[in-house]
Coordinates of C-alpha atoms and ligand atoms in Angstrom, one line a residue:
M1 CA 36.6 -14.1 -24.2
A2 CA 32.9 -13.4 -24.0
T3 CA 30.4 -11.4 -26.0
V4 CA 28.6 -8.6 -24.1
E5 CA 25.0 -7.7 -24.9
Y6 CA 23.0 -4.8 -23.7
D7 CA 19.3 -5.3 -24.2
G8 CA 17.0 -2.4 -23.5
I9 CA 19.1 -1.1 -20.6
G10 CA 17.7 1.7 -18.5
K11 CA 19.0 3.4 -15.4
N12 CA 17.5 5.8 -12.9
F13 CA 19.0 7.2 -9.7
G14 CA 15.8 7.7 -7.6
P15 CA 13.4 9.8 -9.7
V16 CA 16.1 10.8 -12.2
T17 CA 16.4 8.8 -15.4
V18 CA 19.9 9.0 -16.9
M19 CA 19.5 6.3 -19.5
E20 CA 16.7 4.6 -21.4
N21 CA 16.5 1.6 -23.7
I22 CA 20.1 1.2 -24.6
S23 CA 20.7 -1.8 -26.9
F24 CA 23.9 -3.0 -28.6
A25 CA 26.2 -6.0 -28.7
I26 CA 29.9 -6.4 -28.5
D27 CA 31.5 -9.3 -30.2
A28 CA 34.0 -11.5 -28.4
Q29 CA 37.6 -10.3 -28.5
K30 CA 36.7 -6.8 -29.7
F31 CA 38.1 -3.6 -28.3
V32 CA 35.1 -1.3 -28.0
V33 CA 35.3 2.3 -26.8
L34 CA 32.3 4.1 -25.2
L35 CA 32.9 7.8 -26.2
G36 CA 31.0 10.8 -25.2
P37 CA 31.1 14.1 -23.2
S38 CA 31.2 14.1 -19.4
G39 CA 27.9 13.1 -17.8
C40 CA 26.6 11.2 -20.8
G41 CA 26.4 7.9 -18.9
K42 CA 29.6 6.1 -19.8
T43 CA 30.7 5.2 -16.2
T44 CA 27.2 4.3 -15.3
L45 CA 27.0 1.8 -18.1
L46 CA 30.4 0.4 -17.3
R47 CA 29.5 0.1 -13.6
M48 CA 26.3 -1.8 -14.5
T49 CA 28.4 -4.1 -16.6
A50 CA 30.7 -4.7 -13.6
G51 CA 27.8 -5.2 -11.2
L52 CA 28.7 -2.2 -9.1
E53 CA 25.4 -0.5 -10.1
T54 CA 22.0 -2.0 -10.3
I55 CA 20.3 -2.3 -13.7
S56 CA 16.9 -0.4 -13.6
A57 CA 15.6 -1.9 -16.8
G58 CA 16.6 -4.5 -19.5
E59 CA 19.3 -7.2 -19.4
I60 CA 23.0 -7.4 -19.7
R61 CA 24.4 -10.7 -20.9
M62 CA 27.9 -12.0 -21.0
G63 CA 28.7 -15.0 -23.1
G64 CA 24.9 -15.3 -23.6
K65 CA 24.3 -15.5 -19.8
R66 CA 22.1 -13.0 -17.9
M67 CA 24.3 -11.0 -15.5
N68 CA 21.7 -8.7 -13.8
E69 CA 21.6 -10.6 -10.5
I70 CA 25.2 -12.0 -10.6
H71 CA 27.6 -10.6 -7.9
P72 CA 30.5 -8.6 -9.3
R73 CA 32.9 -11.2 -8.0
D74 CA 31.3 -13.9 -10.1
R75 CA 31.1 -11.9 -13.4
D76 CA 34.6 -12.8 -14.6
I77 CA 35.5 -9.2 -15.4
A78 CA 38.4 -7.0 -14.3
M79 CA 38.1 -3.2 -14.1
V80 CA 40.8 -0.5 -14.2
F81 CA 39.8 3.0 -13.1
Q82 CA 41.1 6.5 -13.6
T83 CA 42.2 6.6 -9.9
Y84 CA 44.2 3.4 -9.4
A85 CA 44.5 3.1 -5.6
L86 CA 47.5 0.8 -5.1
Y87 CA 48.3 -0.5 -1.6
P88 CA 51.2 1.8 -0.5
Q89 CA 52.6 -0.6 2.0
M90 CA 52.9 -3.4 -0.5
T91 CA 55.5 -4.0 -3.2
V92 CA 54.6 -4.0 -6.8
F93 CA 54.7 -7.8 -6.7
D94 CA 52.2 -8.0 -3.8
N95 CA 49.9 -5.4 -5.3
I96 CA 49.6 -7.5 -8.5
A97 CA 49.4 -10.7 -6.5
F98 CA 46.8 -9.5 -4.1
S99 CA 43.6 -10.9 -5.8
L100 CA 45.4 -14.3 -6.3
Q101 CA 46.5 -14.4 -2.7
V102 CA 42.9 -13.7 -1.5
R103 CA 41.8 -16.7 -3.6
K104 CA 44.4 -18.9 -1.9
I105 CA 46.2 -19.8 -5.1
A106 CA 49.5 -21.7 -4.6
A107 CA 52.5 -19.5 -4.2
E108 CA 54.3 -21.0 -7.2
E109 CA 51.4 -20.3 -9.4
I110 CA 51.0 -16.8 -8.1
K111 CA 54.7 -16.1 -8.8
R112 CA 54.3 -17.5 -12.3
Q113 CA 51.3 -15.3 -13.1
V114 CA 52.7 -12.1 -11.6
E115 CA 56.0 -12.5 -13.5
E116 CA 54.1 -13.1 -16.7
A117 CA 52.0 -10.0 -16.2
A118 CA 55.1 -8.0 -15.2
E119 CA 56.8 -9.1 -18.4
I120 CA 53.8 -8.0 -20.6
L121 CA 53.7 -4.7 -18.8
D122 CA 57.5 -4.1 -18.7
L123 CA 57.5 -4.1 -14.9
T124 CA 59.9 -7.0 -14.3
D125 CA 62.6 -4.8 -12.8
Y126 CA 60.2 -3.0 -10.5
L127 CA 58.5 -6.0 -8.7
K128 CA 60.3 -5.2 -5.4
R129 CA 59.6 -1.5 -5.4
Y130 CA 56.9 0.3 -3.5
P131 CA 54.3 2.4 -5.3
R132 CA 55.8 5.7 -4.0
A133 CA 59.0 4.9 -5.9
L134 CA 57.1 4.6 -9.3
S135 CA 56.2 7.1 -11.9
G136 CA 52.5 7.8 -12.7
G137 CA 52.8 5.6 -15.8
Q138 CA 54.3 2.7 -13.9
R139 CA 51.6 2.9 -11.2
Q140 CA 49.0 2.8 -13.9
R141 CA 50.7 -0.3 -15.3
V142 CA 50.7 -2.0 -11.9
A143 CA 46.9 -1.3 -11.8
M144 CA 46.6 -3.0 -15.1
G145 CA 48.8 -5.9 -13.8
R146 CA 46.2 -6.5 -11.1
A147 CA 43.6 -6.8 -13.8
L148 CA 45.7 -9.0 -16.1
V149 CA 46.4 -11.7 -13.5
R150 CA 42.7 -12.3 -13.1
H151 CA 42.5 -13.5 -16.7
P152 CA 39.0 -12.2 -17.0
Q153 CA 36.5 -12.8 -19.8
V154 CA 36.1 -9.0 -20.2
F155 CA 38.3 -6.0 -19.3
L156 CA 36.6 -2.8 -18.3
F157 CA 38.5 0.5 -18.4
D158 CA 37.2 3.8 -17.1
E159 CA 39.3 6.7 -18.4
P160 CA 42.4 5.0 -17.2
L161 CA 44.8 7.6 -18.8
S162 CA 43.2 10.8 -17.7
N163 CA 45.7 11.4 -14.9
L164 CA 48.7 11.0 -17.1
D165 CA 50.5 13.7 -19.1
A166 CA 50.1 13.9 -22.9
K167 CA 53.3 12.0 -23.8
L168 CA 52.6 9.1 -21.4
R169 CA 49.0 8.9 -22.6
G170 CA 50.3 8.4 -26.1
Q171 CA 52.6 5.6 -24.9
M172 CA 49.9 3.9 -22.8
R173 CA 47.4 4.0 -25.6
L174 CA 49.8 1.9 -27.7
E175 CA 50.6 -0.4 -24.7
I176 CA 47.0 -1.1 -23.9
R177 CA 46.2 -1.8 -27.5
R178 CA 49.3 -4.1 -27.7
I179 CA 48.2 -6.1 -24.7
H180 CA 44.8 -6.5 -26.3
D181 CA 46.3 -7.7 -29.5
R182 CA 48.2 -10.3 -27.6
L183 CA 45.5 -11.5 -25.2
N184 CA 42.4 -10.8 -27.3
T185 CA 40.3 -10.2 -24.2
T186 CA 37.0 -8.5 -24.9
T187 CA 37.5 -4.9 -23.8
I188 CA 35.1 -2.0 -23.0
Y189 CA 37.0 1.2 -22.7
V190 CA 35.4 4.5 -21.6
T191 CA 36.8 7.8 -22.5
H192 CA 35.8 11.4 -23.4
D193 CA 38.9 11.7 -25.6
Q194 CA 38.1 11.2 -29.2
I195 CA 41.8 10.6 -30.1
E196 CA 41.9 7.7 -27.7
A197 CA 38.7 6.4 -29.3
M198 CA 40.0 6.8 -32.8
T199 CA 43.4 5.2 -32.2
M200 CA 42.4 2.3 -30.0
A201 CA 38.9 1.1 -30.9
D202 CA 37.8 -1.6 -33.2
E203 CA 34.4 -0.1 -32.7
I204 CA 33.3 3.2 -31.2
V205 CA 29.9 3.7 -29.4
V206 CA 29.3 7.5 -29.4
M207 CA 27.0 8.4 -26.4
N208 CA 25.3 11.7 -25.6
G209 CA 22.9 12.5 -22.8
G210 CA 22.2 8.8 -22.0
N211 CA 21.6 7.9 -25.7
I212 CA 23.7 6.2 -28.4
E213 CA 24.3 8.5 -31.3
Q214 CA 26.2 6.2 -33.5
I215 CA 28.1 2.9 -33.5
G216 CA 30.8 2.1 -36.0
S217 CA 34.5 1.7 -36.8
P218 CA 36.7 4.8 -36.3
E219 CA 36.8 5.3 -40.0
E220 CA 33.0 5.0 -40.4
I221 CA 32.4 7.5 -37.6
Y222 CA 34.9 10.0 -39.0
D223 CA 34.0 9.6 -42.7
R224 CA 30.3 9.2 -42.3
P225 CA 29.1 10.8 -39.1
A226 CA 25.4 10.0 -38.6
N227 CA 24.4 13.4 -37.3
C228 CA 25.7 16.8 -36.4
F229 CA 26.6 15.8 -32.8
V230 CA 28.9 13.0 -34.0
A231 CA 30.4 15.2 -36.7
D232 CA 31.2 17.9 -34.2
F233 CA 32.5 15.6 -31.5
I234 CA 35.0 13.7 -33.7
G235 CA 37.9 15.4 -35.3
S236 CA 40.3 18.1 -34.1
P237 CA 40.0 20.9 -34.9
S238 CA 36.3 20.5 -35.1
I239 CA 34.3 20.3 -38.3
N240 CA 32.9 23.5 -39.7
L241 CA 29.1 23.5 -39.6
L242 CA 27.3 26.1 -41.6
K243 CA 23.5 26.6 -42.1
G244 CA 22.0 27.3 -45.5
V245 CA 19.4 26.4 -48.1
V246 CA 19.9 23.9 -51.0
E247 CA 19.7 25.4 -54.5
N248 CA 20.4 24.3 -58.0
Q249 CA 23.5 25.8 -59.6
D250 CA 23.7 25.2 -63.3
G251 CA 22.2 21.7 -62.8
K252 CA 24.4 20.9 -59.7
P253 CA 23.3 20.9 -56.1
A254 CA 24.8 23.7 -54.0
M255 CA 24.0 25.5 -50.8
R256 CA 23.2 29.2 -50.8
I257 CA 24.8 31.0 -47.9
G258 CA 24.6 34.8 -48.0
D259 CA 26.0 36.0 -51.4
N260 CA 27.8 32.7 -51.9
S261 CA 27.1 29.3 -53.2
L262 CA 28.9 26.2 -52.0
R263 CA 28.8 23.0 -54.0
L264 CA 27.3 19.8 -52.5
P265 CA 28.2 16.3 -53.5
D266 CA 26.6 15.5 -56.9
S267 CA 25.0 12.4 -55.4
T268 CA 23.2 14.2 -52.5
S269 CA 19.5 13.5 -52.0
A270 CA 19.0 16.9 -50.4
A271 CA 16.3 18.7 -52.3
A272 CA 16.3 22.3 -53.6
G273 CA 14.8 24.5 -50.9
Q274 CA 15.7 22.2 -48.0
S275 CA 17.3 23.8 -45.0
I276 CA 20.6 22.0 -44.3
V277 CA 23.7 22.0 -42.2
Y278 CA 26.9 22.0 -44.4
G279 CA 29.8 20.2 -42.7
I280 CA 33.4 20.5 -43.9
R281 CA 36.5 19.4 -41.9
P282 CA 39.3 22.0 -41.6
L283 CA 41.7 19.6 -43.3
D284 CA 39.4 19.3 -46.3
I285 CA 39.5 23.0 -47.1
E286 CA 42.2 23.8 -49.6
V287 CA 43.5 27.3 -49.2
G288 CA 45.6 29.0 -51.9
I289 CA 45.9 31.8 -54.4
D290 CA 43.1 30.4 -56.5
G291 CA 39.8 29.3 -55.2
E292 CA 36.1 29.3 -55.6
A293 CA 35.4 31.3 -52.4
S294 CA 37.3 33.8 -50.4
G295 CA 37.4 35.2 -46.8
T296 CA 39.4 37.3 -44.5
V297 CA 42.1 35.9 -42.2
E298 CA 41.2 36.5 -38.5
F299 CA 43.8 34.4 -36.7
V300 CA 46.7 32.3 -37.7
E301 CA 48.0 29.6 -35.4
N302 CA 51.2 27.8 -36.3
T303 CA 51.6 24.3 -34.7
G304 CA 54.9 23.7 -36.3
A305 CA 53.8 21.2 -38.9
E306 CA 50.6 22.9 -39.9
T307 CA 49.0 26.3 -40.1
H308 CA 45.6 26.6 -38.5
L309 CA 43.5 29.5 -40.0
H310 CA 40.4 31.2 -38.8
I311 CA 38.7 32.7 -41.8
R312 CA 35.8 35.1 -41.7
F313 CA 33.6 34.0 -44.5
D314 CA 30.3 35.8 -45.2
G315 CA 29.7 36.5 -41.5
H316 CA 30.8 33.0 -40.4
D317 CA 34.0 31.8 -38.8
I318 CA 35.6 29.0 -40.7
R319 CA 38.6 27.0 -39.6
A320 CA 41.0 25.6 -42.1
V321 CA 44.2 23.6 -41.7
A322 CA 47.0 24.0 -44.3
P323 CA 50.0 21.7 -44.3
G324 CA 53.3 23.5 -43.6
R325 CA 53.8 27.2 -43.0
L326 CA 51.5 29.6 -44.7
R327 CA 52.7 33.2 -44.9
V328 CA 49.5 35.0 -44.2
N329 CA 48.5 37.7 -41.7
H330 CA 45.5 39.0 -39.9
G331 CA 43.3 40.9 -42.4
D332 CA 44.7 39.2 -45.5
R333 CA 42.2 38.1 -48.2
L334 CA 42.4 34.3 -48.7
N335 CA 40.9 32.1 -51.4
F336 CA 39.8 28.5 -50.7
T337 CA 38.4 25.5 -52.6
I338 CA 36.3 22.7 -51.2
N339 CA 36.0 19.4 -53.0
P340 CA 32.2 18.8 -52.8
D341 CA 32.8 15.1 -52.2
K342 CA 34.3 16.0 -48.8
V343 CA 31.1 17.8 -47.8
H344 CA 28.8 16.3 -45.1
V345 CA 25.2 17.3 -45.4
F346 CA 22.7 17.2 -42.5
D347 CA 19.1 18.1 -42.4
Q348 CA 18.7 21.3 -40.3
S349 CA 15.7 20.2 -38.3
S350 CA 16.5 16.6 -37.6
E351 CA 20.3 17.1 -37.6
M352 CA 20.6 13.7 -39.3
R353 CA 23.0 12.9 -42.2
V354 CA 21.6 13.2 -45.7
D355 CA 23.4 11.2 -48.3
Ligands
ADP1 N1 25.1 7.9 -7.8 C1 24.4 8.8 -8.6 N2 23.3 9.5 -8.2 C2 22.7 10.3 -9.0 N3 23.0 10.6 -10.2 C3 24.1 10.0 -10.7 C4 24.9 9.1 -9.9 N4 25.9 8.7 -10.7 C5 25.8 9.3 -11.9 N5 24.7 10.1 -11.9 C6 24.3 10.9 -13.0 O1 24.2 10.1 -14.2 C7 24.6 10.8 -15.3 C8 25.7 10.0 -16.0 O2 26.8 10.0 -15.2 P1 28.2 9.2 -15.5 O3 27.8 7.8 -15.9 O4 29.1 9.3 -14.4 O5 28.7 10.0 -16.8 P2 30.1 9.9 -17.6 O6 30.9 8.8 -17.0 O7 29.7 9.8 -19.0 O8 30.8 11.2 -17.3 C9 25.0 12.2 -14.9 O9 24.0 13.1 -15.1 C10 25.3 12.0 -13.4 O10 25.1 13.2 -12.7
MG2 MG1 32.8 8.8 -16.1

């Protein structure tokens, strides 16, 4: 189980620079998720880690050792991709055993290792089957089996669940996490899905346009997003972001927005007159009969367990989530209250968090 360090990593494809000066370190045994929108450089960083892509600048170290010139085969990593090409003419057993057979490992030992992997992955009853007779989830598990039997220092996953339906994705999330808790192999997992990141990671690296926006535990990233991008990317439905100017309201900090004033955390260092972005998550808006502010209901969406509301407030659209069923209709007037301690404040020009 090795540490992985990125030290000033840059990447260009010909004249196009897609990444510059990326530095961070992953402790041994951690499950780290690289999270970001499509095209932000996640796969490129993972492929450089695997040795499938050259490193244009900087150094990648595993277990303290420079990897830049090391052949992929000699890096002691195993990678699982979104598209898991199994050998259709081979049984599950042979698919999992393939890399061991290539390395001329004794048949006994291969059998032991494949059976162990199959047990971990719940594939014991399927070892004689061919891939065509497996479900999508089972095929994905076979692909993971191939990675497991290599006993690598580091697992690399690139959006391995993207091709599965929502229910199976949920199951596989738990399963991958369970395997990690059992084997403790350092894992780097790439996804654009913030739910996967939130539920699986020890630590999330939020990427955007070839840059790192924030690194932290899921709780840190959710509770204290470092900037507007992270605040907006994490959380579903998305955080409300409203622009306004800080003012003093009876000795307390607030934000002026049209005819309204919204309270800010008492502890905020935002100064009167400062242009800010006010962030509030839909779940942190309390709707009800009483309330400090009011708006007009534009849309109501019932998910079964919750009511999602689109509220027109002073020319802005605000989303709120109320527990249970709320009996409101389009056009109704609705009051709401926001606990100022739940408010995230960002500077408008830098978009960085202000505490
Ligand atoms: N082989 C390549 N040649 C040129 N540009 C590439 C190549 N691979 C990736 N890119 C570019 O690098 C950027 C990052 O891509 P990628 O790492 O695949 O993003 P992600 O995995 O986050 O969706 C994108 O702008 C993409 O177009
Ligand atoms: Mg990708």
